[in-house]
Short mmCIF file of C-alpha atoms and ligand atoms in Angstrom, two decimals:
data_model
loop_
_atom_site.label_atom_id
_atom_site.label_comp_id
_atom_site.label_asym_id
_atom_site.label_seq_id
_atom_site.Cartn_x
_atom_site.Cartn_y
_atom_site.Cartn_z
CA UNK A 19 -10.61 21.81 -4.22
CA UNK A 20 -12.88 21.29 -1.22
CA UNK A 21 -12.92 17.79 0.25
CA UNK A 22 -15.95 16.66 2.18
CA UNK A 23 -17.63 13.37 3.31
CA UNK A 24 -19.71 11.22 1.10
CA UNK A 25 -22.34 9.47 3.16
CA UNK A 26 -25.51 7.66 1.96
CA UNK A 27 -25.00 9.00 -1.53
CA UNK A 28 -24.74 12.68 -0.52
CA UNK A 29 -21.80 15.01 -0.14
CA UNK A 30 -21.88 16.22 3.48
CA UNK A 31 -20.02 19.34 4.36
CA UNK A 32 -17.54 19.23 7.22
CA UNK A 33 -17.19 22.29 9.33
CA UNK A 34 -13.72 21.97 10.83
CA UNK A 35 -11.13 22.25 7.98
CA UNK A 36 -7.48 22.10 7.18
CA UNK A 37 -5.71 23.68 4.17
CA UNK A 38 -3.77 21.25 1.89
CA UNK A 39 -0.35 22.49 0.89
CA UNK A 40 1.71 21.04 -1.94
CA UNK A 41 4.76 19.06 -0.63
CA UNK A 42 6.64 20.26 -3.75
CA UNK A 43 5.99 23.88 -3.07
CA UNK A 44 4.70 24.66 0.39
CA UNK A 45 3.52 28.09 -0.72
CA UNK A 46 0.91 26.54 -2.99
CA UNK A 47 -2.52 25.84 -1.40
CA UNK A 48 -4.35 22.96 -3.21
CA UNK A 49 -7.57 23.15 -1.32
CA UNK A 50 -8.97 22.23 1.99
CA UNK A 51 -10.23 19.01 3.56
CA UNK A 52 -12.74 18.46 6.30
CA UNK A 53 -11.56 17.07 9.62
CA UNK A 54 -14.66 15.17 10.65
CA UNK A 55 -15.93 14.71 14.20
CA UNK A 56 -16.30 11.14 15.41
CA UNK A 57 -20.11 11.44 14.70
CA UNK A 58 -19.31 11.11 10.96
CA UNK A 59 -18.15 7.55 11.54
CA UNK A 60 -21.52 6.75 13.19
CA UNK A 61 -23.46 8.28 10.22
CA UNK A 62 -21.35 6.47 7.59
CA UNK A 63 -21.63 3.04 9.30
CA UNK A 64 -25.33 3.44 9.65
CA UNK A 65 -25.63 4.37 5.94
CA UNK A 66 -23.52 1.28 4.96
CA UNK A 67 -25.49 -0.98 7.22
CA UNK A 68 -28.77 0.12 5.62
CA UNK A 69 -27.45 -0.36 2.08
CA UNK A 70 -25.65 -3.61 2.50
CA UNK A 71 -28.52 -6.15 2.39
CA UNK A 72 -29.81 -4.75 -0.91
CA UNK A 73 -26.31 -4.70 -2.33
CA UNK A 74 -25.77 -8.30 -1.43
CA UNK A 75 -29.10 -9.21 -2.91
CA UNK A 76 -28.29 -7.66 -6.19
CA UNK A 77 -25.91 -10.55 -7.00
CA UNK A 78 -22.36 -10.80 -8.20
CA UNK A 79 -22.95 -10.29 -11.92
CA UNK A 80 -24.87 -7.04 -11.44
CA UNK A 81 -22.31 -5.80 -8.95
CA UNK A 82 -19.56 -6.69 -11.47
CA UNK A 83 -21.28 -4.59 -14.09
CA UNK A 84 -21.20 -1.61 -11.79
CA UNK A 85 -17.50 -2.20 -11.12
CA UNK A 86 -16.95 -2.16 -14.87
CA UNK A 87 -18.67 1.21 -15.00
CA UNK A 88 -16.43 2.42 -12.09
CA UNK A 89 -13.32 1.40 -14.01
CA UNK A 90 -14.51 3.29 -17.08
CA UNK A 91 -15.25 6.40 -14.92
CA UNK A 92 -11.71 6.44 -13.52
CA UNK A 93 -10.15 5.67 -16.91
CA UNK A 94 -11.86 8.71 -18.48
CA UNK A 95 -10.01 10.82 -15.89
CA UNK A 96 -6.60 9.11 -15.64
CA UNK A 97 -4.45 12.22 -16.27
CA UNK A 98 -6.45 14.36 -13.90
CA UNK A 99 -6.31 11.78 -11.11
CA UNK A 100 -2.50 11.27 -11.63
CA UNK A 101 -1.93 15.00 -11.56
CA UNK A 102 -3.93 15.55 -8.43
CA UNK A 103 -2.25 12.66 -6.57
CA UNK A 104 1.15 14.06 -7.63
CA UNK A 105 0.30 17.55 -6.46
CA UNK A 106 -1.11 16.23 -3.19
CA UNK A 107 1.51 13.82 -2.10
CA UNK A 108 4.50 14.56 -4.29
CA UNK A 109 5.08 11.21 -6.15
CA UNK A 110 6.30 11.82 -9.68
CA UNK A 111 3.68 12.01 -12.47
CA UNK A 112 5.29 9.09 -14.31
CA UNK A 113 4.45 6.90 -11.31
CA UNK A 114 1.01 8.29 -10.44
CA UNK A 115 -0.07 7.79 -14.04
CA UNK A 116 0.92 4.10 -13.80
CA UNK A 117 -0.84 3.92 -10.38
CA UNK A 118 -4.06 5.37 -11.85
CA UNK A 119 -3.87 2.82 -14.66
CA UNK A 120 -3.44 0.10 -12.07
CA UNK A 121 -6.49 1.27 -10.16
CA UNK A 122 -8.55 0.89 -13.36
CA UNK A 123 -7.10 -2.62 -13.99
CA UNK A 124 -7.92 -3.63 -10.45
CA UNK A 125 -11.54 -2.50 -10.83
CA UNK A 126 -11.72 -4.55 -14.06
CA UNK A 127 -10.12 -7.56 -12.39
CA UNK A 128 -12.77 -7.62 -9.61
CA UNK A 129 -15.53 -6.69 -11.96
CA UNK A 130 -14.62 -9.95 -13.83
CA UNK A 131 -14.80 -11.77 -10.53
CA UNK A 132 -18.54 -11.12 -10.69
CA UNK A 133 -18.68 -13.58 -13.64
CA UNK A 134 -16.43 -16.27 -12.11
CA UNK A 135 -17.44 -19.28 -10.04
CA UNK A 136 -17.16 -19.01 -6.30
CA UNK A 137 -17.53 -21.95 -3.90
CA UNK A 138 -17.43 -25.60 -4.71
CA UNK A 139 -19.58 -28.68 -4.85
CA UNK A 140 -18.52 -31.27 -2.30
CA UNK A 141 -19.62 -34.95 -2.29
CA UNK A 142 -22.41 -35.77 0.21
CA UNK A 143 -22.83 -39.15 1.92
CA UNK A 144 -26.44 -39.14 0.92
CA UNK A 145 -26.56 -39.40 -2.90
CA UNK A 146 -29.81 -37.43 -2.86
CA UNK A 147 -28.20 -34.45 -1.27
CA UNK A 148 -26.29 -31.54 -2.88
CA UNK A 149 -23.59 -30.19 -0.66
CA UNK A 150 -21.73 -26.97 -1.67
CA UNK A 151 -20.10 -23.83 -0.37
CA UNK A 152 -21.16 -20.34 -0.87
CA UNK A 153 -19.35 -17.09 -0.11
CA UNK A 154 -21.01 -14.65 2.27
CA UNK A 155 -19.95 -10.98 2.52
CA UNK A 156 -18.77 -9.91 5.94
CA UNK A 157 -21.25 -7.01 5.97
CA UNK A 158 -19.91 -3.54 6.64
CA UNK A 159 -16.16 -3.20 6.07
CA UNK A 160 -13.96 -0.26 7.37
CA UNK A 161 -11.14 0.51 4.97
CA UNK A 162 -8.28 2.66 6.34
CA UNK A 163 -5.56 3.51 3.94
CA UNK A 164 -2.13 5.28 3.83
CA UNK A 165 -1.07 8.14 1.61
CA UNK A 166 1.78 6.50 -0.33
CA UNK A 167 -0.36 4.84 -2.93
CA UNK A 168 -3.32 7.15 -2.80
CA UNK A 169 -5.19 5.64 -5.77
CA UNK A 170 -4.16 1.96 -5.94
CA UNK A 171 -4.43 0.95 -2.24
CA UNK A 172 -7.95 2.26 -1.70
CA UNK A 173 -9.13 0.57 -4.91
CA UNK A 174 -7.49 -2.74 -4.14
CA UNK A 175 -9.48 -2.88 -0.97
CA UNK A 176 -12.75 -1.22 -2.13
CA UNK A 177 -13.04 -3.31 -5.30
CA UNK A 178 -12.98 -6.74 -3.68
CA UNK A 179 -15.01 -5.56 -0.74
CA UNK A 180 -17.77 -4.48 -3.09
CA UNK A 181 -17.83 -7.36 -5.54
CA UNK A 182 -18.32 -9.86 -2.73
CA UNK A 183 -21.27 -7.92 -1.47
CA UNK A 184 -19.87 -5.78 1.39
CA UNK A 185 -20.74 -2.13 1.99
CA UNK A 186 -17.74 0.18 2.72
CA UNK A 187 -16.74 2.99 4.92
CA UNK A 188 -13.46 4.40 3.51
CA UNK A 189 -11.18 6.59 5.76
CA UNK A 190 -8.23 7.73 3.58
CA UNK A 191 -4.95 9.12 4.95
CA UNK A 192 -5.07 12.72 5.85
CA UNK A 193 -2.29 13.48 3.35
CA UNK A 194 -4.12 11.93 0.42
CA UNK A 195 -7.68 12.97 1.14
CA UNK A 196 -8.22 15.17 -1.93
CA UNK A 197 -7.30 12.32 -4.23
CA UNK A 198 -9.69 10.09 -2.31
CA UNK A 199 -12.45 12.72 -2.73
CA UNK A 200 -11.93 13.01 -6.47
CA UNK A 201 -12.01 9.18 -6.89
CA UNK A 202 -15.26 8.94 -4.95
CA UNK A 203 -16.66 11.93 -6.91
CA UNK A 204 -16.09 9.76 -10.05
CA UNK A 205 -17.29 6.45 -8.78
CA UNK A 206 -19.39 6.91 -5.70
CA UNK A 207 -22.83 7.44 -7.22
CA UNK A 208 -22.44 4.52 -9.62
CA UNK A 209 -23.34 2.33 -6.65
CA UNK A 210 -26.64 2.41 -4.66
CA UNK A 211 -26.55 5.11 -1.95
CA UNK A 212 -24.70 3.95 1.15
CA UNK A 213 -22.69 1.22 -0.55
CA UNK A 214 -19.53 3.29 -0.63
CA UNK A 215 -19.07 5.99 1.96
CA UNK A 216 -16.08 8.25 2.47
CA UNK A 217 -15.12 10.03 5.70
CA UNK A 218 -12.22 12.43 5.94
CA UNK A 219 -10.36 13.40 9.06
CA UNK A 220 -7.62 12.42 11.46
CA UNK A 221 -6.83 8.79 12.15
CA UNK A 222 -6.69 9.42 15.87
CA UNK A 223 -10.27 11.00 15.79
CA UNK A 224 -12.65 9.76 13.11
CA UNK A 225 -10.37 6.85 12.18
CA UNK A 226 -10.38 5.65 15.74
CA UNK A 227 -14.16 6.15 15.98
CA UNK A 228 -14.60 4.01 12.84
CA UNK A 229 -12.49 1.06 13.93
CA UNK A 230 -14.06 1.15 17.42
CA UNK A 231 -17.60 1.29 15.99
CA UNK A 232 -19.60 -1.63 17.38
CA UNK A 233 -21.48 -2.22 14.10
CA UNK A 234 -18.65 -2.93 11.67
CA UNK A 235 -17.88 -6.52 10.54
CA UNK A 236 -14.27 -6.17 9.23
CA UNK A 237 -11.43 -3.79 9.03
CA UNK A 238 -8.83 -3.66 6.18
CA UNK A 239 -5.87 -1.45 7.04
CA UNK A 240 -2.60 -0.53 5.39
CA UNK A 241 -0.24 1.75 7.11
CA UNK A 242 2.39 1.80 9.92
CA UNK A 243 3.12 -1.10 12.16
CA UNK A 244 2.16 0.89 15.29
CA UNK A 245 -1.32 1.87 14.09
CA UNK A 246 -1.80 -1.58 12.53
CA UNK A 247 -1.02 -3.44 15.74
CA UNK A 248 -3.46 -1.20 17.59
CA UNK A 249 -6.19 -1.83 15.00
CA UNK A 250 -5.49 -5.62 15.24
CA UNK A 251 -5.95 -5.49 18.99
CA UNK A 252 -9.21 -3.57 18.68
CA UNK A 253 -10.62 -5.96 16.14
CA UNK A 254 -9.53 -9.04 18.09
CA UNK A 255 -11.26 -7.67 21.16
CA UNK A 256 -14.47 -7.08 19.11
CA UNK A 257 -14.18 -10.49 17.57
CA UNK A 258 -14.26 -9.26 13.95
CA UNK A 259 -12.03 -10.03 10.98
CA UNK A 260 -9.12 -7.74 10.16
CA UNK A 261 -6.21 -7.53 7.89
CA UNK A 262 -3.24 -5.19 8.57
CA UNK A 263 -0.61 -4.56 5.93
CA UNK A 264 2.17 -2.68 7.68
CA UNK A 265 5.81 -1.70 7.39
CA UNK A 266 8.80 -3.23 5.67
CA UNK A 267 12.61 -3.18 5.75
CA UNK A 268 13.20 -4.91 2.55
CA UNK A 269 16.51 -6.41 1.61
CA UNK A 270 18.21 -7.02 -1.68
CA UNK A 271 21.04 -9.57 -1.71
CA UNK A 272 23.63 -9.06 -4.42
CA UNK A 273 25.53 -12.36 -4.76
CA UNK A 274 29.07 -12.33 -6.13
CA UNK A 275 27.82 -13.72 -9.45
CA UNK A 276 25.13 -11.15 -9.95
CA UNK A 277 24.52 -9.13 -13.15
CA UNK A 278 25.75 -5.96 -11.56
CA UNK A 279 24.09 -3.54 -13.95
CA UNK A 280 20.78 -5.15 -13.33
CA UNK A 281 21.29 -5.28 -9.62
CA UNK A 282 22.21 -1.57 -9.56
CA UNK A 283 19.26 -0.49 -11.65
CA UNK A 284 16.80 -2.56 -9.59
CA UNK A 285 18.25 -1.30 -6.29
CA UNK A 286 18.04 2.27 -7.41
CA UNK A 287 14.45 1.83 -8.65
CA UNK A 288 13.42 -0.08 -5.53
CA UNK A 289 15.00 2.33 -3.17
CA UNK A 290 14.46 5.75 -4.83
CA UNK A 291 11.30 5.77 -6.76
CA UNK A 292 8.41 7.39 -4.86
CA UNK A 293 11.31 8.84 -2.80
CA UNK A 294 11.49 5.55 -1.05
CA UNK A 295 7.97 5.80 0.33
CA UNK A 296 6.77 2.31 -0.52
CA UNK A 297 6.21 -0.45 1.96
CA UNK A 298 8.10 -2.65 -0.53
CA UNK A 299 10.91 -0.16 -0.98
CA UNK A 300 14.53 -1.47 -0.92
CA UNK A 301 16.24 -0.23 2.18
CA UNK A 302 19.05 -2.74 2.81
CA UNK A 303 21.46 -3.95 0.12
CA UNK A 304 23.36 -6.97 1.41
CA UNK A 305 26.47 -7.36 -0.89
CA UNK A 306 29.02 -10.10 -1.04
CA UNK A 307 32.43 -8.76 -0.16
CA UNK A 308 33.97 -9.84 -3.52
CA UNK A 309 31.88 -7.38 -5.53
CA UNK A 310 31.29 -4.73 -2.84
CA UNK A 311 33.51 -2.00 -4.29
CA UNK A 312 32.30 -2.36 -7.94
CA UNK A 313 28.70 -2.47 -6.75
CA UNK A 314 28.97 0.49 -4.37
CA UNK A 315 30.76 2.59 -6.96
CA UNK A 316 28.12 1.93 -9.71
CA UNK A 317 25.30 2.40 -7.27
CA UNK A 318 26.62 5.76 -6.24
CA UNK A 319 27.19 6.95 -9.72
CA UNK A 320 23.72 5.92 -10.91
CA UNK A 321 22.08 7.56 -7.82
CA UNK A 322 23.90 10.79 -8.40
CA UNK A 323 22.53 10.87 -11.93
CA UNK A 324 18.87 10.67 -10.87
CA UNK A 325 16.71 13.76 -11.49
CA UNK A 326 15.37 15.05 -8.15
CA UNK A 327 12.84 17.80 -8.66
CA UNK A 328 9.34 18.95 -9.58
CA UNK A 329 7.22 15.80 -9.51
CA UNK A 330 4.95 17.13 -12.35
CA UNK A 331 7.83 17.04 -14.81
CA UNK A 332 7.72 13.76 -16.80
CA UNK A 333 11.39 12.98 -16.44
CA UNK A 334 11.60 13.53 -12.70
CA UNK A 335 12.81 10.34 -10.92
CA UNK A 336 12.05 11.42 -7.39
CA UNK A 337 10.13 14.32 -5.98
CA UNK A 338 9.68 15.56 -2.44
CA UNK A 339 8.62 13.38 0.52
CA UNK A 340 4.98 13.81 1.46
CA UNK A 341 5.05 16.23 4.42
CA UNK A 342 7.19 18.19 6.85
CA UNK A 343 6.80 15.46 9.39
CA UNK A 344 8.08 12.84 7.07
CA UNK A 345 10.95 15.15 5.95
CA UNK A 346 12.03 15.58 9.56
CA UNK A 347 11.73 11.89 10.27
CA UNK A 348 13.95 10.99 7.24
CA UNK A 349 16.48 13.68 8.08
CA UNK A 350 16.68 12.36 11.64
CA UNK A 351 17.43 8.85 10.38
CA UNK A 352 20.17 10.36 8.08
CA UNK A 353 21.86 12.05 11.05
CA UNK A 354 21.46 8.85 13.23
CA UNK A 355 23.18 6.85 10.46
CA UNK A 356 26.14 9.23 10.45
CA UNK A 357 26.36 9.28 14.24
CA UNK A 358 26.30 5.41 14.31
CA UNK A 359 29.39 5.51 12.02
CA UNK A 360 28.03 4.42 8.64
CA UNK A 361 29.74 6.08 5.70
CA UNK A 362 27.71 8.45 3.55
CA UNK A 363 28.50 7.65 -0.14
CA UNK A 364 26.10 10.20 -1.52
CA UNK A 365 23.39 12.33 0.01
CA UNK A 366 22.94 15.98 0.77
CA UNK A 367 24.73 17.36 -2.23
CA UNK A 368 22.92 20.58 -2.65
CA UNK A 369 20.48 19.29 -5.14
CA UNK A 370 17.64 19.54 -2.65
CA UNK A 371 18.55 22.94 -1.35
CA UNK A 372 16.67 26.11 -2.31
CA UNK A 373 13.45 24.40 -3.45
CA UNK A 374 10.49 25.37 -1.22
CA UNK A 375 9.39 21.79 -0.83
CA UNK A 376 10.24 18.65 1.18
CA UNK A 377 13.08 17.44 -1.07
CA UNK A 378 15.66 15.02 0.19
CA UNK A 379 18.58 14.00 -2.02
CA UNK A 380 18.82 10.33 -2.56
CA UNK A 381 21.13 8.97 0.12
CA UNK A 382 23.42 5.89 0.25
CA UNK A 383 25.20 4.69 3.35
CA UNK A 384 28.00 2.14 3.23
CA UNK A 385 29.49 0.03 6.00
CA UNK A 386 26.14 -0.29 7.79
CA UNK A 387 26.17 -2.56 10.82
CA UNK A 388 23.25 -5.13 10.60
CA UNK A 389 22.19 -4.09 14.13
CA UNK A 390 22.35 -0.28 13.40
CA UNK A 391 19.16 1.80 13.68
CA UNK A 392 19.19 2.55 9.90
CA UNK A 393 19.49 -1.22 9.23
CA UNK A 394 16.60 -2.09 11.58
CA UNK A 395 13.96 0.74 11.40
CA UNK A 396 11.72 1.58 8.48
CA UNK A 397 12.84 5.00 7.22
CA UNK A 398 10.34 5.51 4.41
CA UNK A 399 12.52 7.94 2.51
CA UNK A 400 15.07 7.84 -0.26
CA UNK A 401 17.77 6.22 1.91
CA UNK A 402 19.46 2.92 1.36
CA UNK A 403 22.23 1.25 3.37
CA UNK A 404 24.87 -1.25 2.04
CA UNK A 405 25.87 -4.06 4.31
CA UNK A 406 28.80 -6.26 3.48
CA UNK A 407 28.83 -10.02 3.96
CA UNK A 408 31.33 -12.91 3.35
CA UNK A 409 28.87 -15.54 2.10
CA UNK A 410 25.38 -16.34 1.01
CA UNK A 411 24.75 -17.97 4.38
CA UNK A 412 25.66 -14.75 6.17
CA UNK A 413 23.60 -12.74 3.62
CA UNK A 414 20.44 -14.66 4.31
CA UNK A 415 20.99 -14.52 8.07
CA UNK A 416 21.45 -10.74 7.95
CA UNK A 417 18.41 -10.42 5.69
CA UNK A 418 16.21 -12.36 8.11
CA UNK A 419 17.52 -10.66 11.21
CA UNK A 420 14.70 -8.09 11.31
CA UNK A 421 11.19 -7.80 12.69
CA UNK A 422 9.71 -7.21 9.28
CA UNK A 423 9.10 -9.67 6.33
CA UNK A 424 7.42 -7.99 3.43
CA UNK A 425 9.48 -8.21 0.27
CA UNK A 426 12.98 -9.42 -0.58
CA UNK A 427 15.20 -9.96 -3.71
CA UNK A 428 18.31 -11.68 -4.72
CA UNK A 429 20.48 -10.97 -7.66
CA UNK A 430 22.43 -14.06 -8.89
CA UNK A 431 23.08 -16.11 -11.97
CA UNK A 432 23.06 -19.30 -9.97
CA UNK A 433 19.86 -21.28 -9.86
CA UNK A 434 21.07 -22.95 -6.67
CA UNK A 435 21.56 -19.61 -4.96
CA UNK A 436 18.20 -18.46 -6.11
CA UNK A 437 16.48 -21.55 -4.84
CA UNK A 438 18.14 -21.43 -1.52
CA UNK A 439 17.11 -17.84 -1.08
CA UNK A 440 13.53 -18.55 -2.07
CA UNK A 441 13.32 -21.33 0.55
CA UNK A 442 15.06 -19.58 3.39
CA UNK A 443 14.10 -15.98 3.11
CA UNK A 444 11.50 -14.76 5.58
CA UNK A 445 9.21 -12.60 3.37
CA UNK A 446 5.83 -12.70 1.79
CA UNK A 447 7.03 -11.38 -1.58
CA UNK A 448 10.21 -13.06 -2.90
CA UNK A 449 11.92 -12.01 -6.10
CA UNK A 450 14.85 -13.30 -8.08
CA UNK A 451 16.71 -10.77 -10.33
CA UNK A 452 13.91 -8.20 -9.89
CA UNK A 453 13.32 -5.21 -7.63
CA UNK A 454 11.65 -5.52 -4.21
CA UNK A 455 8.86 -3.14 -5.22
CA UNK A 456 6.15 -3.76 -7.78
CA UNK A 457 3.92 -6.78 -7.44
CA UNK A 458 1.32 -7.58 -10.06
CA UNK A 459 -2.36 -6.92 -9.18
CA UNK A 460 -3.52 -10.51 -9.93
CA UNK A 461 -1.00 -12.04 -7.56
CA UNK A 462 -1.35 -12.25 -3.74
CA UNK A 463 0.25 -9.48 -1.75
CA UNK A 464 1.37 -9.43 1.93
CA UNK A 465 4.12 -10.16 4.33
CA UNK A 466 5.17 -12.13 7.29
CA UNK A 467 6.37 -11.30 10.78
CA UNK A 468 5.76 -7.58 11.76
CA UNK A 469 4.77 -6.72 8.19
CA UNK A 470 1.40 -8.14 7.94
CA UNK A 471 -1.35 -10.03 9.77
CA UNK A 472 -0.65 -12.87 7.36
CA UNK A 473 -3.78 -12.44 5.36
CA UNK A 474 -3.22 -11.60 1.68
CA UNK A 475 -4.70 -8.90 -0.52
CA UNK A 476 -5.08 -8.64 -4.34
CA UNK A 477 -5.90 -11.31 -6.87
CA UNK A 478 -8.08 -14.21 -5.81
CA UNK A 479 -6.56 -14.06 -2.32
CA UNK A 480 -8.88 -11.15 -1.54
CA UNK A 481 -11.96 -13.45 -1.36
CA UNK A 482 -10.55 -15.11 1.78
CA UNK A 483 -10.70 -11.83 3.65
CA UNK A 484 -13.85 -10.30 2.28
CA UNK A 485 -16.12 -13.36 2.65
CA UNK A 486 -17.10 -16.05 5.02
CA UNK A 487 -17.60 -19.62 3.71
CA UNK A 488 -21.12 -20.91 4.11
CA UNK A 489 -21.52 -24.71 3.72
CA UNK A 490 -24.92 -25.72 2.38
CA UNK A 491 -26.55 -29.14 2.12
CA UNK A 492 -29.80 -29.58 0.34
CA UNK A 493 -31.57 -32.96 0.59
CA UNK A 494 -34.14 -33.90 -1.96
CA UNK A 495 -37.26 -35.68 -0.60
P1 NAP B 20 -0.22 5.37 9.31
O1 NAP B 20 0.20 6.64 10.05
O2 NAP B 20 -0.26 4.12 10.14
O3 NAP B 20 -1.71 5.74 8.82
C1 NAP B 20 -2.39 4.77 7.99
C2 NAP B 20 -3.89 5.13 8.11
O4 NAP B 20 -4.40 4.92 9.45
C3 NAP B 20 -4.19 6.63 7.86
O5 NAP B 20 -5.47 6.67 7.17
C4 NAP B 20 -4.32 7.17 9.13
O6 NAP B 20 -5.06 8.41 9.27
C5 NAP B 20 -5.03 6.06 9.95
N1 NAP B 20 -4.89 6.03 11.39
C6 NAP B 20 -3.92 6.51 12.16
N2 NAP B 20 -4.18 6.33 13.40
C7 NAP B 20 -5.36 5.65 13.55
C8 NAP B 20 -6.23 5.13 14.53
N3 NAP B 20 -5.80 5.26 15.88
N4 NAP B 20 -7.33 4.46 14.25
C9 NAP B 20 -7.65 4.34 12.99
N5 NAP B 20 -6.99 4.79 11.88
C10 NAP B 20 -5.83 5.50 12.17
O7 NAP B 20 0.63 5.14 8.04
P2 NAP B 20 0.94 6.24 6.98
O8 NAP B 20 1.94 7.19 7.56
O9 NAP B 20 -0.19 6.81 6.31
O10 NAP B 20 1.71 5.31 5.81
C11 NAP B 20 3.01 4.91 5.93
C12 NAP B 20 3.11 3.47 6.45
O11 NAP B 20 2.29 2.60 5.68
C13 NAP B 20 4.52 2.85 6.30
O12 NAP B 20 4.81 2.29 7.58
C14 NAP B 20 4.37 1.85 5.26
O13 NAP B 20 5.25 0.79 5.37
C15 NAP B 20 3.00 1.36 5.37
N6 NAP B 20 2.52 0.80 4.17
C16 NAP B 20 2.39 -0.53 4.13
C17 NAP B 20 1.99 -1.16 2.95
C18 NAP B 20 1.77 -2.62 2.85
O14 NAP B 20 1.08 -3.07 2.03
N7 NAP B 20 2.38 -3.50 3.70
C19 NAP B 20 1.62 -0.34 1.79
C20 NAP B 20 1.76 0.99 1.88
C21 NAP B 20 2.25 1.55 3.07
P3 NAP B 20 -4.25 9.75 9.23
O15 NAP B 20 -3.51 9.86 7.91
O16 NAP B 20 -5.34 10.81 9.43
O17 NAP B 20 -3.25 9.79 10.38
MG1 MG B 21 0.72 8.67 9.64
#
């Protein structure tokens, strides 16, 4: 597969290229992607600017109809998209299939927005006046996405941007560029030329050129906290709207009265699916001392039973991590955990050995100090740490003692414990007796503290980012 740019409705070849290797088998070449020069950002923004007025003028209902077509186009290629995403970034096929279906559902959701009311009628002092609000698109929106949800995250930004009348320049992560290209091949020409543009290349080159471009009106970014903070500073300086969804270090609290089987299953799923490469992945399990031993034993046994292997096999629970860089980063955190004195309950047990890909055995540390590196830093791999506490008070305090605040769960049978957790936990996504990962597409998504710029994505919340409110008063003479 050959990945190029899509600008003003045309595929534009990129000269400088990089081979794409499978993370599951580094000997397998999947294709090549273009690494655009900064000039591509200029061309894509110009194309988007040119298209945006006409796109806005088309109206919500007509735009919604095109989004319905886009949903159908992706749906007709679900298996193909899932397989490509799995080959490119290593997430098991059972998960990419779900993700592809989610992308379709998101497109339908925002297509439906085209038929729903926006704005409100507000009383006016003059009875002969009509006062109401409209929603205006921002204009040209830059969309910069990570590789870990290569289908769903781009679509959950592109779909609301488009329905509300914005034109888009989309810069996917380098490590999920082929998946982005295939999606745009399927849906790009459903929209008028220039409405949806794709530019491939390095974040530090064409990504930087895009976010620095003087003629964009908003930036929606998901990725690491470092890059997100930089983008927030650039956008603030330019005086444009931005949203940055960033890292997490998500806790699960297991209270002494928890349903342990449920807590174990949800912890394993939250920590190990996608090889831990979710912003909402569980990475700290805060366990009340009374049930610590029983919980740790069951968690270890369940983790050791997971199938680590070829992500294209339907029963694989976790595949490789995305890249060599990510592999080294995660291995580094595992060594740091050991140096800092945490106890390895399970980890490098030979299961990952031999395979020519970036496989890391699911790893559990016990006796993790709340201040330890592996309890504070986002690892983004199949690694979870158990922290013991004496009480619910201490559990909440440990859970909140972190610079992140994306997602958090509690396992308990007590309504009082659940309510206290809901009120006191510092997180944007709060769950009781459910895993930290996996939020429904119609509900707002986002975090607090260092996880997010406090704006919300998904569901009806997206209108707040992708539009401005225009207050109108019409006086009858
Ligand atoms: P990343 O390194 O921050 O990259 C994200 C995107 O930004 C990529 O497209 C990247 O391009 C681009 N980029 C990098 N430097 C840039 C710059 N100077 N200017 C403009 N764009 C730039 O993150 P990642 O490694 O792809 O993804 C993992 C991270 O995403 C984790 O921290 C995870 O927690 C976070 N994440 C958060 C959420 C959430 O909703 N909160 C969801 C998923 C993931 P290149 O790929 O070419 O470098
Ligand atoms: Mg990166």
